PDB file of C-alpha atoms and ligand atoms in Angstrom:
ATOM      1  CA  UNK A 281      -1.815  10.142  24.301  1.00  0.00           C
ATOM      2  CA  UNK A 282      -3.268   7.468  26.688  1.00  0.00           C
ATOM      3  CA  UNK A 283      -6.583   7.408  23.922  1.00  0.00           C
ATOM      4  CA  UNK A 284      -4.608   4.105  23.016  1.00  0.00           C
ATOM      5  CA  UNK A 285      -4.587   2.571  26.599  1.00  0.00           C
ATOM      6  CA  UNK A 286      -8.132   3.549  27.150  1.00  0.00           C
ATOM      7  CA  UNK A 287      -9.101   1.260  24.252  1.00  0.00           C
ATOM      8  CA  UNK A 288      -7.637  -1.787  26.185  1.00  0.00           C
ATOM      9  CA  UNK A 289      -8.588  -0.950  29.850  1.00  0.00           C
ATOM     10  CA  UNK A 290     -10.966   1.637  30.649  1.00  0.00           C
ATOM     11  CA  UNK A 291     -10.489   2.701  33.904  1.00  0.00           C
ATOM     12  CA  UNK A 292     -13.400   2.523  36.233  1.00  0.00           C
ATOM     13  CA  UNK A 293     -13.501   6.406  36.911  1.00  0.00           C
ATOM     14  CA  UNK A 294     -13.474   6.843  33.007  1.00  0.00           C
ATOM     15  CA  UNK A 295     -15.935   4.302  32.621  1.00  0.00           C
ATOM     16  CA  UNK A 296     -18.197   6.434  35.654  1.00  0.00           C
ATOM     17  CA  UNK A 297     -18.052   9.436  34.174  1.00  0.00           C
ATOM     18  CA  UNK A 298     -18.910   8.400  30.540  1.00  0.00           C
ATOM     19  CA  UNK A 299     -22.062   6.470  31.677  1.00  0.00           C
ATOM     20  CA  UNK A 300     -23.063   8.924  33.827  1.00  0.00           C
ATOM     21  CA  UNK A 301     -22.806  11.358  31.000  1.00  0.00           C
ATOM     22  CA  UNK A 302     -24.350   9.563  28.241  1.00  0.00           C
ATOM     23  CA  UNK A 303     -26.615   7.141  29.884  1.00  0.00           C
ATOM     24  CA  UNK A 304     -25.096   4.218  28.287  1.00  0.00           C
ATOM     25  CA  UNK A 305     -24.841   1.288  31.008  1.00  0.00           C
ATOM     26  CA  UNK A 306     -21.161   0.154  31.869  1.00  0.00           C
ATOM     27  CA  UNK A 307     -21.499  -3.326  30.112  1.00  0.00           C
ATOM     28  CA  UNK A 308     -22.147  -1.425  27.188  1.00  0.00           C
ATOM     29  CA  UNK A 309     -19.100   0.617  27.158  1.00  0.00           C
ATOM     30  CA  UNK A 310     -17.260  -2.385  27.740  1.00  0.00           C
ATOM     31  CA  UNK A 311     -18.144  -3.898  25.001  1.00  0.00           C
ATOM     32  CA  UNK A 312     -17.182  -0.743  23.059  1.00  0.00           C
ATOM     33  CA  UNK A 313     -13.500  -1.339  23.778  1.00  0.00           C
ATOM     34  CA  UNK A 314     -11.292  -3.433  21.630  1.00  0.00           C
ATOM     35  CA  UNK A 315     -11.467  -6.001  24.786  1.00  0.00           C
ATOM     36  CA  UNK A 316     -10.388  -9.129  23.955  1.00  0.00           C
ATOM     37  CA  UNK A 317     -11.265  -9.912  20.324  1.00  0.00           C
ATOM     38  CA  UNK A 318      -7.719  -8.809  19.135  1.00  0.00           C
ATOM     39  CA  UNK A 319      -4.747 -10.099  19.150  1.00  0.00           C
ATOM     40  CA  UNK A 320      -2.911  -7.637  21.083  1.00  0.00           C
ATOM     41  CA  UNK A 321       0.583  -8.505  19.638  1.00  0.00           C
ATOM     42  CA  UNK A 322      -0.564  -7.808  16.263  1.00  0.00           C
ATOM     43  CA  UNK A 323      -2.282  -4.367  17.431  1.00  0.00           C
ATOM     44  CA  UNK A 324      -0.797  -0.800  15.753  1.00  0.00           C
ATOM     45  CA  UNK A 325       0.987   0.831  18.974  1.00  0.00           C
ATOM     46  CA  UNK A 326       0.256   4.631  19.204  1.00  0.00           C
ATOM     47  CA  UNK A 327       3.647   6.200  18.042  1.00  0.00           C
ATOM     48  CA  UNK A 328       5.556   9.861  17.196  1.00  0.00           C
ATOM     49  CA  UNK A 329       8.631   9.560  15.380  1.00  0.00           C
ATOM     50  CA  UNK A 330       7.596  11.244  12.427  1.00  0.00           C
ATOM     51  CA  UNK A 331       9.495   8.868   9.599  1.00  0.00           C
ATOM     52  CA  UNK A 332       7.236   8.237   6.980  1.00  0.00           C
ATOM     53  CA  UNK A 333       7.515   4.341   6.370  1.00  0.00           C
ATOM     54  CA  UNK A 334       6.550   4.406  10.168  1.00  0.00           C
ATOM     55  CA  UNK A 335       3.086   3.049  11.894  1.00  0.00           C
ATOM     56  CA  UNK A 336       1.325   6.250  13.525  1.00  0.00           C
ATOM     57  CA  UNK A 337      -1.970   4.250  15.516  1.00  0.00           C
ATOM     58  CA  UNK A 338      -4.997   5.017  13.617  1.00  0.00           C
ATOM     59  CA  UNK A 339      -6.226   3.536   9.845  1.00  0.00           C
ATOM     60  CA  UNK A 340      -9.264   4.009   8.301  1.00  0.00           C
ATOM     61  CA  UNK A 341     -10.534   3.965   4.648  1.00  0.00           C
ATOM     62  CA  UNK A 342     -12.413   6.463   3.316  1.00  0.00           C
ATOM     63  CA  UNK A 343     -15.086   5.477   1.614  1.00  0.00           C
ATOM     64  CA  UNK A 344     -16.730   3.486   5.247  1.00  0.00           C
ATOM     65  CA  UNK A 345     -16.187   6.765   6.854  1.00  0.00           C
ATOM     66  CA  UNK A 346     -18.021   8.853   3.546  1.00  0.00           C
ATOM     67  CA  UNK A 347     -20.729   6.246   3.920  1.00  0.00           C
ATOM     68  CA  UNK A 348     -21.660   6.064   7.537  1.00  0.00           C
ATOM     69  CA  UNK A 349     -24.656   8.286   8.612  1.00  0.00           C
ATOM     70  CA  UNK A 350     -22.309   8.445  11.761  1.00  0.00           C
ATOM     71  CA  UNK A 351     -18.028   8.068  10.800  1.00  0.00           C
ATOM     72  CA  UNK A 352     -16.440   5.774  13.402  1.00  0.00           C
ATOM     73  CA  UNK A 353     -13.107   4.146  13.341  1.00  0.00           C
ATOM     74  CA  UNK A 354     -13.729  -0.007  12.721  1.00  0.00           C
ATOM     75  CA  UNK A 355     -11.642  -2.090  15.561  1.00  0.00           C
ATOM     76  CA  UNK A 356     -10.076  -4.190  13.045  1.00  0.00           C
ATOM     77  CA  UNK A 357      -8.466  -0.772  11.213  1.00  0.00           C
ATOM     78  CA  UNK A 358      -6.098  -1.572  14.369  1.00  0.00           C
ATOM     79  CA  UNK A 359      -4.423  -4.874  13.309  1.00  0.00           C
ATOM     80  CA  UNK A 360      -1.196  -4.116  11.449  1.00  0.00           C
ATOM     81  CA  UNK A 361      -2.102  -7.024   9.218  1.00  0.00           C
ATOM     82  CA  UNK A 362      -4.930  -5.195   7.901  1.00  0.00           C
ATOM     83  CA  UNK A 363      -4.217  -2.953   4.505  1.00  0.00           C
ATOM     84  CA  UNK A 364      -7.490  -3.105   3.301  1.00  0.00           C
ATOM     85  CA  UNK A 365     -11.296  -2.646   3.488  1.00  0.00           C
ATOM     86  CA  UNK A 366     -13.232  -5.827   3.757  1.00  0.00           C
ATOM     87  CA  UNK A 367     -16.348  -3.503   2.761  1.00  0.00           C
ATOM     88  CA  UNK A 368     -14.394  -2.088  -0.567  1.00  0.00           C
ATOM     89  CA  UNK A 369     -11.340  -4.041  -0.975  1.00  0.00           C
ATOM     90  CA  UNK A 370      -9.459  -0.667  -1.261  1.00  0.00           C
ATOM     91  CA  UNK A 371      -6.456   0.023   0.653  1.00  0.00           C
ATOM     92  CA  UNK A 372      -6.508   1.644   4.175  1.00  0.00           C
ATOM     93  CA  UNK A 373      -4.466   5.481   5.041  1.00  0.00           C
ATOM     94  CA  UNK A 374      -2.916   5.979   8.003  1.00  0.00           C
ATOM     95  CA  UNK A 375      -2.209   9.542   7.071  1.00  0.00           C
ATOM     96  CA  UNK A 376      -4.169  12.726   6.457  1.00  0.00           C
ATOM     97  CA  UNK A 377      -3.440  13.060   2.628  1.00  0.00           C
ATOM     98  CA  UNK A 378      -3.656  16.811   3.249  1.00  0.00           C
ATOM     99  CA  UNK A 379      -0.877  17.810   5.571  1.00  0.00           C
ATOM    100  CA  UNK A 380       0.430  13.979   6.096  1.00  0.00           C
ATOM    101  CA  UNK A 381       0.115  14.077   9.310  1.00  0.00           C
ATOM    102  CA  UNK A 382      -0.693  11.326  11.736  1.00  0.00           C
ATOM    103  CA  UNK A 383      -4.925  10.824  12.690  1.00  0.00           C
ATOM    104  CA  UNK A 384      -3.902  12.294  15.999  1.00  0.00           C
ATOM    105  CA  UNK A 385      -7.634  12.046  17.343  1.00  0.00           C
ATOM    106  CA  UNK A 386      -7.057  12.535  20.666  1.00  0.00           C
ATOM    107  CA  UNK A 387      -5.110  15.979  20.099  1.00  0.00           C
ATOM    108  CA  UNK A 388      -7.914  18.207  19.693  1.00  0.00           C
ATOM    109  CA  UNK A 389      -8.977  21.464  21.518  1.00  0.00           C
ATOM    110  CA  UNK A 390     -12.645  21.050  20.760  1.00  0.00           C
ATOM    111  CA  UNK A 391     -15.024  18.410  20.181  1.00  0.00           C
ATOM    112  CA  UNK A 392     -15.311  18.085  16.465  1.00  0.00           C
ATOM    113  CA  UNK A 393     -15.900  14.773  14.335  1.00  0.00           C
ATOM    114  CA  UNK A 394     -12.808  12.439  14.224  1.00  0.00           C
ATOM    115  CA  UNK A 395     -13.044  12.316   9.925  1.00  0.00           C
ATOM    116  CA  UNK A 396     -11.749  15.953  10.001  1.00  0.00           C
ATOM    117  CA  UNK A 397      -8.179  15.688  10.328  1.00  0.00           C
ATOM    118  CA  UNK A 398      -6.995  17.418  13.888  1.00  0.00           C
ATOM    119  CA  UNK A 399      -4.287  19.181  12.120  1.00  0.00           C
ATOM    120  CA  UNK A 400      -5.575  20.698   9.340  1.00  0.00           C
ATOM    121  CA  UNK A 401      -9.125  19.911   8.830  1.00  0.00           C
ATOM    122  CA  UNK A 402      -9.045  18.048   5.690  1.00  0.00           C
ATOM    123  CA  UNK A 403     -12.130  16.167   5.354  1.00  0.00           C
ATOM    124  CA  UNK A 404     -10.786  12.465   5.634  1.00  0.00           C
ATOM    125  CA  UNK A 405     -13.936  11.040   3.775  1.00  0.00           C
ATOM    126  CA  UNK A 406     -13.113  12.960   0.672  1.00  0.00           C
ATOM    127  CA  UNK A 407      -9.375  11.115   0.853  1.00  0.00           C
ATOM    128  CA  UNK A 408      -8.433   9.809  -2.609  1.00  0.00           C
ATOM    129  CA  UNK A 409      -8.079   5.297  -2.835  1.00  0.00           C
ATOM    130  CA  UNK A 410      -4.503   4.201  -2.811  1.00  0.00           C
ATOM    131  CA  UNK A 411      -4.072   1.264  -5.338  1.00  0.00           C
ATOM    132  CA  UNK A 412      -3.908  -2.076  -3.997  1.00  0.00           C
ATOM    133  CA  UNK A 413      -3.030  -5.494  -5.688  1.00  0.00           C
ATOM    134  CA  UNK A 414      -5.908  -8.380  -6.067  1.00  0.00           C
ATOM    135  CA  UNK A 415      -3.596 -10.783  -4.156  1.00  0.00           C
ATOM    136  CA  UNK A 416      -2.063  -8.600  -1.735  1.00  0.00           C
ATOM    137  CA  UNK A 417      -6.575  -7.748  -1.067  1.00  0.00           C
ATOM    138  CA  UNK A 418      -6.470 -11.395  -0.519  1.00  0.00           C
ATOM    139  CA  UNK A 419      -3.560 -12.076   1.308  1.00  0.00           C
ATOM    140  CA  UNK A 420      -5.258  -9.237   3.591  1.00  0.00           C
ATOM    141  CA  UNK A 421      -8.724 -11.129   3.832  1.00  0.00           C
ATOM    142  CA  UNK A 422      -7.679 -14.001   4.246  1.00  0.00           C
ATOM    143  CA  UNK A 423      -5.394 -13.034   7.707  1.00  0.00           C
ATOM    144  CA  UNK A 424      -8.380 -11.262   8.886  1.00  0.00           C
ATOM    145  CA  UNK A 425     -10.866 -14.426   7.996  1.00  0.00           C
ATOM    146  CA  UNK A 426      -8.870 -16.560  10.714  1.00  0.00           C
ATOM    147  CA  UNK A 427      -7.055 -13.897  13.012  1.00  0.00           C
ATOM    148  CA  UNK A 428      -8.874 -14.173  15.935  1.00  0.00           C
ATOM    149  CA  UNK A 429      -7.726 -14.378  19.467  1.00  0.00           C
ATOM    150  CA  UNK A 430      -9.824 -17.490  19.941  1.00  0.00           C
ATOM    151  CA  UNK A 431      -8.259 -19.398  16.843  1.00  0.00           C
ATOM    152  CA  UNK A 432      -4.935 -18.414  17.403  1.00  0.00           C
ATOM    153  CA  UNK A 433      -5.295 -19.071  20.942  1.00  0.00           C
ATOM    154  CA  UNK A 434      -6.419 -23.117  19.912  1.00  0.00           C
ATOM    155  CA  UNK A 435      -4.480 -23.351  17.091  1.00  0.00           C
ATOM    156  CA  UNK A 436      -1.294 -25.028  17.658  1.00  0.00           C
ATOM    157  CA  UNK A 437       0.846 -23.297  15.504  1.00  0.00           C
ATOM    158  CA  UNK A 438      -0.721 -19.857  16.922  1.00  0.00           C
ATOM    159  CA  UNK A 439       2.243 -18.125  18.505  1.00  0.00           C
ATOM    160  CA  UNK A 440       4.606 -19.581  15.136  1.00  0.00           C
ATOM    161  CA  UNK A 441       1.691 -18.271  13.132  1.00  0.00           C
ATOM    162  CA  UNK A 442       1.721 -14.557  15.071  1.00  0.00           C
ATOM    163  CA  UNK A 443       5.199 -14.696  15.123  1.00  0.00           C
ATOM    164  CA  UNK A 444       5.930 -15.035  11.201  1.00  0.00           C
ATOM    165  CA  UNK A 445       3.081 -12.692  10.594  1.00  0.00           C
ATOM    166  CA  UNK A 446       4.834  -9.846  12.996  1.00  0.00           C
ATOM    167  CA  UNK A 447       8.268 -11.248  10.484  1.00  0.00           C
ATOM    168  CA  UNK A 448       6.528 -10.540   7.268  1.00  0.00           C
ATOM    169  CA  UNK A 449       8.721  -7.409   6.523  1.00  0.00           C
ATOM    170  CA  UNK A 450      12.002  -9.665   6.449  1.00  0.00           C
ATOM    171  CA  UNK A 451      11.155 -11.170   2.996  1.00  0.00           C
ATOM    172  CA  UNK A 452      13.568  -8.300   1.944  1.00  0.00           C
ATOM    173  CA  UNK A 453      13.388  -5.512   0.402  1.00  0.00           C
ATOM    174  CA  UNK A 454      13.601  -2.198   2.496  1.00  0.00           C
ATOM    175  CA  UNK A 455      11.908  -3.234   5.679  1.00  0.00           C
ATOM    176  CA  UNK A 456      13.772  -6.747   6.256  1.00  0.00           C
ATOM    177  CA  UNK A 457      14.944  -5.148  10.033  1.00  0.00           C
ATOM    178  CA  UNK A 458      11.326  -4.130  10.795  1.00  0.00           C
ATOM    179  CA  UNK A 459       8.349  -5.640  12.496  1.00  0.00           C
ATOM    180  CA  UNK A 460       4.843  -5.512  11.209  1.00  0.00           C
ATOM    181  CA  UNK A 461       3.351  -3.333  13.790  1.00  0.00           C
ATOM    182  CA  UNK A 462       6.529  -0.662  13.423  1.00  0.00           C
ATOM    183  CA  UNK A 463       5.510   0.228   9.622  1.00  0.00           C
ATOM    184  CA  UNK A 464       3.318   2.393   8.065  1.00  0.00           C
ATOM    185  CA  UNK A 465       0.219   1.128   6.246  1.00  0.00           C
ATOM    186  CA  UNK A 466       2.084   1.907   2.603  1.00  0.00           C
ATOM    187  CA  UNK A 467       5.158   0.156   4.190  1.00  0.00           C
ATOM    188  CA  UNK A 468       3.136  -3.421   5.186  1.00  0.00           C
ATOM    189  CA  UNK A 469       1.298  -3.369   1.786  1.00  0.00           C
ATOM    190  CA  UNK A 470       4.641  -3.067   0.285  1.00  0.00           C
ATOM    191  CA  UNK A 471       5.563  -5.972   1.950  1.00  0.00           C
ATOM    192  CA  UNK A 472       2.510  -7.713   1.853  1.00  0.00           C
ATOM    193  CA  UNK A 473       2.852  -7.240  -1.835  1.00  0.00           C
ATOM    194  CA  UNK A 474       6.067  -8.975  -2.358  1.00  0.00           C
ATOM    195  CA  UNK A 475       4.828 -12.095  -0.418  1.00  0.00           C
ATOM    196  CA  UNK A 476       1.897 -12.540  -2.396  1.00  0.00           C
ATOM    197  CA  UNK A 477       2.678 -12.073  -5.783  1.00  0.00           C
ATOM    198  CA  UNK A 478       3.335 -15.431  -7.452  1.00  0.00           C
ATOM    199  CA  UNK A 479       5.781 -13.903 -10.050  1.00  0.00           C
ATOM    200  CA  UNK A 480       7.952 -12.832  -6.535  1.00  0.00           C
ATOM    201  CA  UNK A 481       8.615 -16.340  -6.094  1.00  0.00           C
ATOM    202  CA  UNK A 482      11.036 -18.776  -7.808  1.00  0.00           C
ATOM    203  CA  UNK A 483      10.126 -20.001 -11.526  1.00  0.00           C
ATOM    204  CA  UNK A 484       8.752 -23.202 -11.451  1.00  0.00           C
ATOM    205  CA  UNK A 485      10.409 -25.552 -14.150  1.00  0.00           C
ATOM    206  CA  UNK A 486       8.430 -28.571 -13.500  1.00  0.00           C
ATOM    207  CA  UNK A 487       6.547 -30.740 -16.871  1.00  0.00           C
ATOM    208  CA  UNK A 488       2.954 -30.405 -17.279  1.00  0.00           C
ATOM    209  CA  UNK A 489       2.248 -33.626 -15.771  1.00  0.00           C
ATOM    210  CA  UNK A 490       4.554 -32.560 -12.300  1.00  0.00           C
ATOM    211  CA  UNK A 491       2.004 -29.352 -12.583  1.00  0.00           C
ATOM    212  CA  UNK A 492      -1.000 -31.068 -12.849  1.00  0.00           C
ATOM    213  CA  UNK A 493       0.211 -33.498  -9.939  1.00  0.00           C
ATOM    214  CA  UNK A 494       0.972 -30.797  -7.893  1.00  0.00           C
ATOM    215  CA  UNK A 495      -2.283 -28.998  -8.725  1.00  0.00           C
ATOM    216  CA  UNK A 496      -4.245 -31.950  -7.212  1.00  0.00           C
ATOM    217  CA  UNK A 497      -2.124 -32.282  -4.375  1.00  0.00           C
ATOM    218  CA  UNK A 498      -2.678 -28.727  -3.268  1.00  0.00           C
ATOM    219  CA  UNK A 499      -6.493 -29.194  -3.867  1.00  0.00           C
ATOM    220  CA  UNK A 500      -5.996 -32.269  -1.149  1.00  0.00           C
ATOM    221  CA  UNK A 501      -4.313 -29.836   1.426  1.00  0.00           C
ATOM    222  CA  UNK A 502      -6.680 -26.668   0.967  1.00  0.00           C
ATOM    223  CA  UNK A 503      -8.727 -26.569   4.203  1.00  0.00           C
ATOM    224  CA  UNK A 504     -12.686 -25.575   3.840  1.00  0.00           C
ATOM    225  CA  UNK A 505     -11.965 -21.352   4.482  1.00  0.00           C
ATOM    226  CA  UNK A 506     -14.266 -21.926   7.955  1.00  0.00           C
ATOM    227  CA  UNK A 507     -11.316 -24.561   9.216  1.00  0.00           C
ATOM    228  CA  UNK A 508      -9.200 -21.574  10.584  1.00  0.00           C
ATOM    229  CA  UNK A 509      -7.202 -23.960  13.058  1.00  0.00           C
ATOM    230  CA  UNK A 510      -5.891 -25.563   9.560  1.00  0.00           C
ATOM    231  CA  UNK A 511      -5.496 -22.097   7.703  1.00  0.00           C
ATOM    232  CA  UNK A 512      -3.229 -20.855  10.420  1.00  0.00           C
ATOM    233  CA  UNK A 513      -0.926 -23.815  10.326  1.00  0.00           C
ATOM    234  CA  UNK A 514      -0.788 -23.656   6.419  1.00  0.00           C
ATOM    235  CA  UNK A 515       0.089 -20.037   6.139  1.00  0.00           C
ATOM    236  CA  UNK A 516       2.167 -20.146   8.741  1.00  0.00           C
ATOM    237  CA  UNK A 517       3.673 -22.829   6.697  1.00  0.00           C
ATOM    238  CA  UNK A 518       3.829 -20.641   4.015  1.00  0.00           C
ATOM    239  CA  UNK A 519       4.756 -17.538   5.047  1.00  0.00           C
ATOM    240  CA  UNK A 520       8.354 -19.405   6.712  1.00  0.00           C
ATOM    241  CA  UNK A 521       9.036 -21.704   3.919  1.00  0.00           C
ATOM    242  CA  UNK A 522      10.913 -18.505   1.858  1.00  0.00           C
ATOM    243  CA  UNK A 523      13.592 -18.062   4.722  1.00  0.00           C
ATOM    244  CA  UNK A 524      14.298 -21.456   5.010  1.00  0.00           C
ATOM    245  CA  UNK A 525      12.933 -21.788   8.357  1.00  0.00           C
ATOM    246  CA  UNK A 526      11.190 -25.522   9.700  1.00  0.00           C
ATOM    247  CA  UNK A 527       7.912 -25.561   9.076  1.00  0.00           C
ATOM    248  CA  UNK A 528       5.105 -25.274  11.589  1.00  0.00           C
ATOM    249  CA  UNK A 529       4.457 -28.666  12.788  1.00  0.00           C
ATOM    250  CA  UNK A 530       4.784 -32.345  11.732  1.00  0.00           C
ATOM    251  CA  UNK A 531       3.483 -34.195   8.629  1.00  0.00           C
ATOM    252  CA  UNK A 532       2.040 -30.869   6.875  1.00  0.00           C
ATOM    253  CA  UNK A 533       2.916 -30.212   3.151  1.00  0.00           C
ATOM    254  CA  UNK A 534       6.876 -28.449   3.689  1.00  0.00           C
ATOM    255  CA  UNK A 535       7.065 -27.197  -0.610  1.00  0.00           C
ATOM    256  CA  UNK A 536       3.164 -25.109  -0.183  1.00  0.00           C
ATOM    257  CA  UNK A 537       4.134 -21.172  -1.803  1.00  0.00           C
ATOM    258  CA  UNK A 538       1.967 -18.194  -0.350  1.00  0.00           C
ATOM    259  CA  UNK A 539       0.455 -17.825  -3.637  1.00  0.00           C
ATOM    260  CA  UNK A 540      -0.995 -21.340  -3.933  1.00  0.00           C
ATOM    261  CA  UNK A 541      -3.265 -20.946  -0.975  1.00  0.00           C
ATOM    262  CA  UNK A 542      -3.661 -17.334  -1.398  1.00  0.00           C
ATOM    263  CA  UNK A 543      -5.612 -18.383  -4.997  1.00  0.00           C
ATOM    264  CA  UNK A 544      -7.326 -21.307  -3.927  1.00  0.00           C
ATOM    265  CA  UNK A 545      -8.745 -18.902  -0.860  1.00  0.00           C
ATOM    266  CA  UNK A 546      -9.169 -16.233  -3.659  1.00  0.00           C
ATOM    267  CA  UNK A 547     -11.984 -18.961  -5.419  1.00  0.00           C
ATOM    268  CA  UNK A 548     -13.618 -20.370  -2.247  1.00  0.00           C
ATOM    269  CA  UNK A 549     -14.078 -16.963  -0.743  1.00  0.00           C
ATOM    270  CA  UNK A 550     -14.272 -14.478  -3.738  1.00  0.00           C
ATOM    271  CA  UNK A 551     -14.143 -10.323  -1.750  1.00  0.00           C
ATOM    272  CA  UNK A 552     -15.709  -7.181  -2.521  1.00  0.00           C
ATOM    273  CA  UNK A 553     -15.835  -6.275  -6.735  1.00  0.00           C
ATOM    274  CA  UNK A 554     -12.912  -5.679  -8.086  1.00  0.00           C
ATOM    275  CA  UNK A 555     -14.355  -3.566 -11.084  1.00  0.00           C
ATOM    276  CA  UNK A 556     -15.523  -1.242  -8.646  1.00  0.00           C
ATOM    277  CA  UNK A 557     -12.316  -0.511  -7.131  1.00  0.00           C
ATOM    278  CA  UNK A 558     -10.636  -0.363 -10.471  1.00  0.00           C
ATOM    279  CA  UNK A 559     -13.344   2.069 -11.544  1.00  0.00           C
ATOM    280  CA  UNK A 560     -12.426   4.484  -8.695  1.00  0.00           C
ATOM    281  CA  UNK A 561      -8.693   4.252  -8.909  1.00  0.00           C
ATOM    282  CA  UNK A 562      -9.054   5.093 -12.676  1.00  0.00           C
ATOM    283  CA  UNK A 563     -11.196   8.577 -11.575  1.00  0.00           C
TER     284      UNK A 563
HETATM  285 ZN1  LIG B 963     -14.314   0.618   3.405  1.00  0.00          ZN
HETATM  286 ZN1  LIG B 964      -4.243  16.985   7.838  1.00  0.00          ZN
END
């Protein structure tokens, strides 16, 4: 169970005996941790309480581990903002589809391959693709694009911006009592869902002309996708603006929907084929 902690601080005697074992120099190994490159609020905590909309640790997606010559778990698969593949766009597991059953890695009595589920065996590269909606893929991308400690860390409206993201399940529905990094992967693409789907959001009665003012507007206030200081203050914008809560900071655009951003992001930054992943859900 301490597989987790390891990941954050290797102790020096672990640290000994693995380079001594392997031959791989201590900097190395280091640099093999998930070190300081996450945000560590947002990270998926190790857990065993066996509900099923619950977050168990590990996600992975199944087609990166059928196509590496050598499956490894990606450091990002840790973020509980991540539901999806950057690779594939499909949607990450947290579960063995098998025997549904946590990816309990460190729980095994021999050394065998961490794609074969501890439990049971099931092959996890052979897992079928949960379906995942375009936006909520971009919602997902978009997070990742700017979520790193670095820009969150400059960012002024970081810790409001971590803070509403760690909120998203109180837009309602089953998980309003939850935190992001307490649900499963199904449970924060549910709610990931609901925030990014423009029909979730009020009907907007305004003329033609009021739309295509707006529309220009909004092209005015859409940051270049590399500006990430100016992404995190406009979705954290966004993502308070449905509760009613002040917006981030001073002077920024208070009436800016997820979905608005979310589609102009969509266009700058197009992701990985959507036909493809269609195709494979449809098989
Ligand atoms: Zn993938
Ligand atoms: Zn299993």
């Amino acid at each position: 169970m301490w597989s987790a902690a390891l990941d954050l601080r290797l102790p020096d005697d672990v640290a000994n005996l693995l380079s001594a074992n392997t031959g791989i120099a201590h900097n190395q190994l280091a640099a093999m941790t998930l070190s300081h490159d996450l945000p560590r609020q947002l990270l998926l905590p190790l857990r065993n309480d066996g509900r099923q909309w619950a977050s168990t640790w590990l996600q992975f997606c199944c087609r990166c581990l059928a196509e590496d010559a050598q499956p490894y778990f990606r450091r990002r698969w840790r973020l509980a903002t991540r539901v999806s593949c950057t690779e594939h766009g499909c949607r990450l597991r947290d579960r063995c589809p098998s025997c549904h059953g946590r990816i309990a890695v460190f729980d095994q009595g021999e050394l065998v391959p961490q794609h074969y589920c501890v439990a049971c065996g099931y092959d996890l590269r052979r897992a079928p693709i949960p379906y995942l909606s375009p936006e909520t893929r971009t919602l997902d991308r978009c997070i990742d694009n700017i979520c790193s400690v670095e820009a969150i860390a400059h960012a002024p409206s970081g810790p409001v911006f971590v803070r509403r993201l760690l909120g998203m399940p109180s837009v309602g529905g089953y998980y309003s009592t939850m935190i992001l990094t307490s649900l499963s992967t199904a449970a924060r693409a549910y709610c990931a869902d609901r925030l990014s789907r423009p029909d979730e959001w009020l009907v907007d009665d305004a003329t033609d002309d009021e739309k295509d003012c707006k529309e220009r507007r909004l092209r005015r206030l859409i940051p270049p996708t590399s500006d990430h200081r100016a992404w995190i203050e406009l979705l954290a914008n966004a993502l308070g603006r449905r509760r009613g809560r002040p917006v981030a900071s001073e002077g920024n655009e208070p009436d800016i929907k997820l979905p608005d951003p979310l589609g102009a992001y969509a266009r700058m930054n197009p992701g990985p084929g959507r036909r493809e992943v269609q195709e494979l859900i449809g098989t």
